[in-house]
GROMACS .gro file of C-alpha atoms in nm:
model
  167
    1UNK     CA    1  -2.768  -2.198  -2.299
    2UNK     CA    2  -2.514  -1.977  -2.468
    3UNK     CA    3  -2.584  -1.720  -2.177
    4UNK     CA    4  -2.487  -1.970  -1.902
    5UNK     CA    5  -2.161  -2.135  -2.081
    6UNK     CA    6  -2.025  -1.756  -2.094
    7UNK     CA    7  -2.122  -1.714  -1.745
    8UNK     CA    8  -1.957  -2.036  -1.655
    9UNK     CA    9  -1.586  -1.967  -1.845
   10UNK     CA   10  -1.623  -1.617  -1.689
   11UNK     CA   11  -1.645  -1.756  -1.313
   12UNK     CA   12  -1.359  -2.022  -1.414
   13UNK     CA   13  -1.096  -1.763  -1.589
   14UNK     CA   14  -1.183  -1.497  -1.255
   15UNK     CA   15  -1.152  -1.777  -0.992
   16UNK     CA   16  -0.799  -1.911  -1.181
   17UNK     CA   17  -0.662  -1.540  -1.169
   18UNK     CA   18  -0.771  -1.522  -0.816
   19UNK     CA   19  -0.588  -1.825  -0.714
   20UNK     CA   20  -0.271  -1.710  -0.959
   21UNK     CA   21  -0.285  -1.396  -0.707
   22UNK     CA   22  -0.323  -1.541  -0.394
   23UNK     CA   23  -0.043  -1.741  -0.441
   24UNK     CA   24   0.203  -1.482  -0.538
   25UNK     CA   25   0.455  -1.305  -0.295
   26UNK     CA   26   0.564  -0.968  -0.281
   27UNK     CA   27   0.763  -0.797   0.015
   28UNK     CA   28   0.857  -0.421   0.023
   29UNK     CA   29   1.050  -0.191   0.256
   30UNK     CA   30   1.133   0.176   0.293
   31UNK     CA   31   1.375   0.389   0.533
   32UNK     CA   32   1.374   0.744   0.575
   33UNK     CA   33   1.666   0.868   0.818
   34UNK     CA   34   1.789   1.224   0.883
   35UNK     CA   35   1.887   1.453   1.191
   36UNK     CA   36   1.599   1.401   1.455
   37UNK     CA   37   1.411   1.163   1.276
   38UNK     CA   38   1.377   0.785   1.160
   39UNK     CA   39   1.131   0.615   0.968
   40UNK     CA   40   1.080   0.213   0.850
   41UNK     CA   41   0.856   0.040   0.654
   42UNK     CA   42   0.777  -0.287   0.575
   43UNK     CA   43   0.481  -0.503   0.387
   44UNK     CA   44   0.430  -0.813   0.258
   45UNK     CA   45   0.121  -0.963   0.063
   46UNK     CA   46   0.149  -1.365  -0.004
   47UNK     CA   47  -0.059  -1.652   0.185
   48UNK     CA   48   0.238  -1.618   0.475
   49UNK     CA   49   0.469  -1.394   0.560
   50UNK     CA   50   0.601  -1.112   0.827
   51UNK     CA   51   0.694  -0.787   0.835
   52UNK     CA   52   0.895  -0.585   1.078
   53UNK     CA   53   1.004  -0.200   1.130
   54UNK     CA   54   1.222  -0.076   1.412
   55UNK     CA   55   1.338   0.288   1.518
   56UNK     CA   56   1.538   0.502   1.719
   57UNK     CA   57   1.612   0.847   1.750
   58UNK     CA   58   1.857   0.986   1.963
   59UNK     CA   59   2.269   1.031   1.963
   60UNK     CA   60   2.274   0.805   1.689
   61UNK     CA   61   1.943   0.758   1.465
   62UNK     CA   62   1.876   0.407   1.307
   63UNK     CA   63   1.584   0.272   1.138
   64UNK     CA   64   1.513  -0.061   0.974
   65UNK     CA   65   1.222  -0.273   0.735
   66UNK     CA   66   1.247  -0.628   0.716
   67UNK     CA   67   0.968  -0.792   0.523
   68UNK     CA   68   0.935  -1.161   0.390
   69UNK     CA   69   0.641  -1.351   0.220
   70UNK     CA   70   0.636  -1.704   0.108
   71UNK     CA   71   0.374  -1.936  -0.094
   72UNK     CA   72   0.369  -2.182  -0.349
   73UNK     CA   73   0.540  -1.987  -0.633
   74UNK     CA   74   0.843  -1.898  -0.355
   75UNK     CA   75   0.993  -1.671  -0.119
   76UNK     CA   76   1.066  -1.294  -0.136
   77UNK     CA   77   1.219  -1.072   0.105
   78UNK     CA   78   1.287  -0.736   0.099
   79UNK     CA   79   1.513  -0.530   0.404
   80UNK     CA   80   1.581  -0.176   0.457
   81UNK     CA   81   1.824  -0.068   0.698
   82UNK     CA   82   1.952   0.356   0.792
   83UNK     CA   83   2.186   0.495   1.030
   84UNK     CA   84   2.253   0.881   1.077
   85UNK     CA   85   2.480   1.072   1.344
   86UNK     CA   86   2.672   1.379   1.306
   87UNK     CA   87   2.569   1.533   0.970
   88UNK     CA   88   2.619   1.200   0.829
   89UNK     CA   89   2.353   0.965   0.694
   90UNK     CA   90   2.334   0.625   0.561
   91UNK     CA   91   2.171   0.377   0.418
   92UNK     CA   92   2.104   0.044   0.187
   93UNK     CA   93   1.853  -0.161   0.096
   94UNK     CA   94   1.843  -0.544  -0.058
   95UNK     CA   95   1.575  -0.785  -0.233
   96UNK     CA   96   1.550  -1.154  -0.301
   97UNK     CA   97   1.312  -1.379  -0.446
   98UNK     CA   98   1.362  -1.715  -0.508
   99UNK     CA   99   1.108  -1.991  -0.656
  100UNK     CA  100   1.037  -2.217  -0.994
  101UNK     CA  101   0.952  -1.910  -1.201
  102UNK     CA  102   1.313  -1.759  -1.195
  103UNK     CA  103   1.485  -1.556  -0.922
  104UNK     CA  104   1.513  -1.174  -0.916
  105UNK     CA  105   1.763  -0.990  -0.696
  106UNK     CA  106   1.832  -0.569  -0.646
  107UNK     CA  107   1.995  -0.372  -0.400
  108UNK     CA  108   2.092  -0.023  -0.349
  109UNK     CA  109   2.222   0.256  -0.167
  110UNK     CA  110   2.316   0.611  -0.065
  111UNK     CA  111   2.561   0.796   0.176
  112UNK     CA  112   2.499   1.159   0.237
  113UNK     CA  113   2.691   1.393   0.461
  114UNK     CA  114   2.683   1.787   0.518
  115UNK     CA  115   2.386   2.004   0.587
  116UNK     CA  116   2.042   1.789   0.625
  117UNK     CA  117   2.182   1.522   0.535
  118UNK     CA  118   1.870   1.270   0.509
  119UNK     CA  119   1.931   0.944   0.283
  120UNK     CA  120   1.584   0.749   0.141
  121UNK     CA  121   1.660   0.434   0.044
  122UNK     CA  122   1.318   0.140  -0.045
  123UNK     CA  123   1.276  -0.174  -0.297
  124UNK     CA  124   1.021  -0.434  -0.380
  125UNK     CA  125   1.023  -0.785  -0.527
  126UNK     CA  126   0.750  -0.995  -0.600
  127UNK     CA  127   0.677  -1.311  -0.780
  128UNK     CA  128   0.383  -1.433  -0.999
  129UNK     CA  129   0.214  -1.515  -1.344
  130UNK     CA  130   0.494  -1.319  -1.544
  131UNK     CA  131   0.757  -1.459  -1.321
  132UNK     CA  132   0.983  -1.240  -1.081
  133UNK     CA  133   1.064  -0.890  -1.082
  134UNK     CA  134   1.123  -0.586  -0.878
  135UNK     CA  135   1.317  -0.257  -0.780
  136UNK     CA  136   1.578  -0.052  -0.570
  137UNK     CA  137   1.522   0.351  -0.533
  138UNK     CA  138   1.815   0.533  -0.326
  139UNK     CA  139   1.803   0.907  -0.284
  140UNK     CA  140   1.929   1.219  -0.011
  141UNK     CA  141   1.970   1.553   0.012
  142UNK     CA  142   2.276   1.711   0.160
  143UNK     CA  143   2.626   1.894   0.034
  144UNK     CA  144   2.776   1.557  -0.083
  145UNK     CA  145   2.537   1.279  -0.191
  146UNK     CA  146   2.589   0.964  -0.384
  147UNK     CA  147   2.343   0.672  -0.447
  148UNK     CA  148   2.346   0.356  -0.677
  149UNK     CA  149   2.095   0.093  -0.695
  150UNK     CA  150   2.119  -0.223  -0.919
  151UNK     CA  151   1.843  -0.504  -1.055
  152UNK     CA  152   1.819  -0.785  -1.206
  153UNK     CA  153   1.567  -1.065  -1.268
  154UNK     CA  154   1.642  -1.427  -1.411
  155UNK     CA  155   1.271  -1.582  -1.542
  156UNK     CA  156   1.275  -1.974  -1.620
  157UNK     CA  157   1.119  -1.975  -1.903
  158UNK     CA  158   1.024  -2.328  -1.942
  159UNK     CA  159   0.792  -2.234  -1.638
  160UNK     CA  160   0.594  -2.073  -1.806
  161UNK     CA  161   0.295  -2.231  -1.994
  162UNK     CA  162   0.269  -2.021  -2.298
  163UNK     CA  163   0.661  -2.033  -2.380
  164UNK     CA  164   0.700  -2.321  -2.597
  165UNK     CA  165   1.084  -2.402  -2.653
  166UNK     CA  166   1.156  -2.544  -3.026
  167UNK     CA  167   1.393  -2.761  -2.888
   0.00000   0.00000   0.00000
């Protein structure tokens, strides 16, 4: 008896953490753009969602990552975007979520010019149990580089079950 009531809370707590993830929505993108080459990325794991990447190498050199994912706990998007010509590269990326559990929001960027100049620029955001979070990463390489990237994440509190205000 003691056997199957373990059994039984087991199956409930794995099936509730299994729903708690298939509900969440994350959305990620990542450029990579240099002389003679462009490369996008772009995911997304939530019950809907898209995800887009488009390229071109030539004179000028462009690449971009749009992803977006939506459910029940929100929406989150996430979009990369590069441009390079000339010894000069460029690029920025930005990420939103929005939902009951808070909002979270991060962005960031790099311009790079001499030599290779190749600028990297990705970020994530995703929502769930612990509310929303995520990240910005900028990099390059070349004689004169300079990246930033910013984040910042607002939970609701009162969301959350465990947080009990003493209001």
């Amino acid at each position: 008896m003691k056997r199957n009531l373990s059994l039984i809370a087991i199956a409930i707590v794995l099936t509730g953490l299994s729903v708690q993830t298939s509900q969440a929505s994350d959305a990620a993108s990542r450029v990579d753009i240099g002389r003679r080459h462009a490369r996008a990325e772009a995911s997304y794991d939530g019950p809907a969602g898209m995800a887009r990447t488009d390229t071109r190498v030539g004179r000028v050199n462009f690449a971009r990552g749009l992803a977006v994912s939506y459910g029940i706990d929100g929406v989150s998007l996430s979009q990369s975007i590069g441009v390079s010509h000339g010894g000069l590269s460029t690029a920025h990326n930005f990420q939103l979520s929005i939902g009951p559990g808070g909002t979270h929001l991060s962005r960031g960027g790099v311009v790079t010019r001499g030599g290779d100049a190749r600028a990297i620029t990705s970020g994530h955001t995703s929502r769930g149990r612990g509310g929303p979070r995520g990240g910005s990463s900028s990099t390059g390489t070349g004689h004169d580089t300079r990246a930033w990237s910013s984040s910042e994440s607002h939970p609701r509190w009162s969301s959350h079950p465990w947080f009990r205000s003493t209001r």
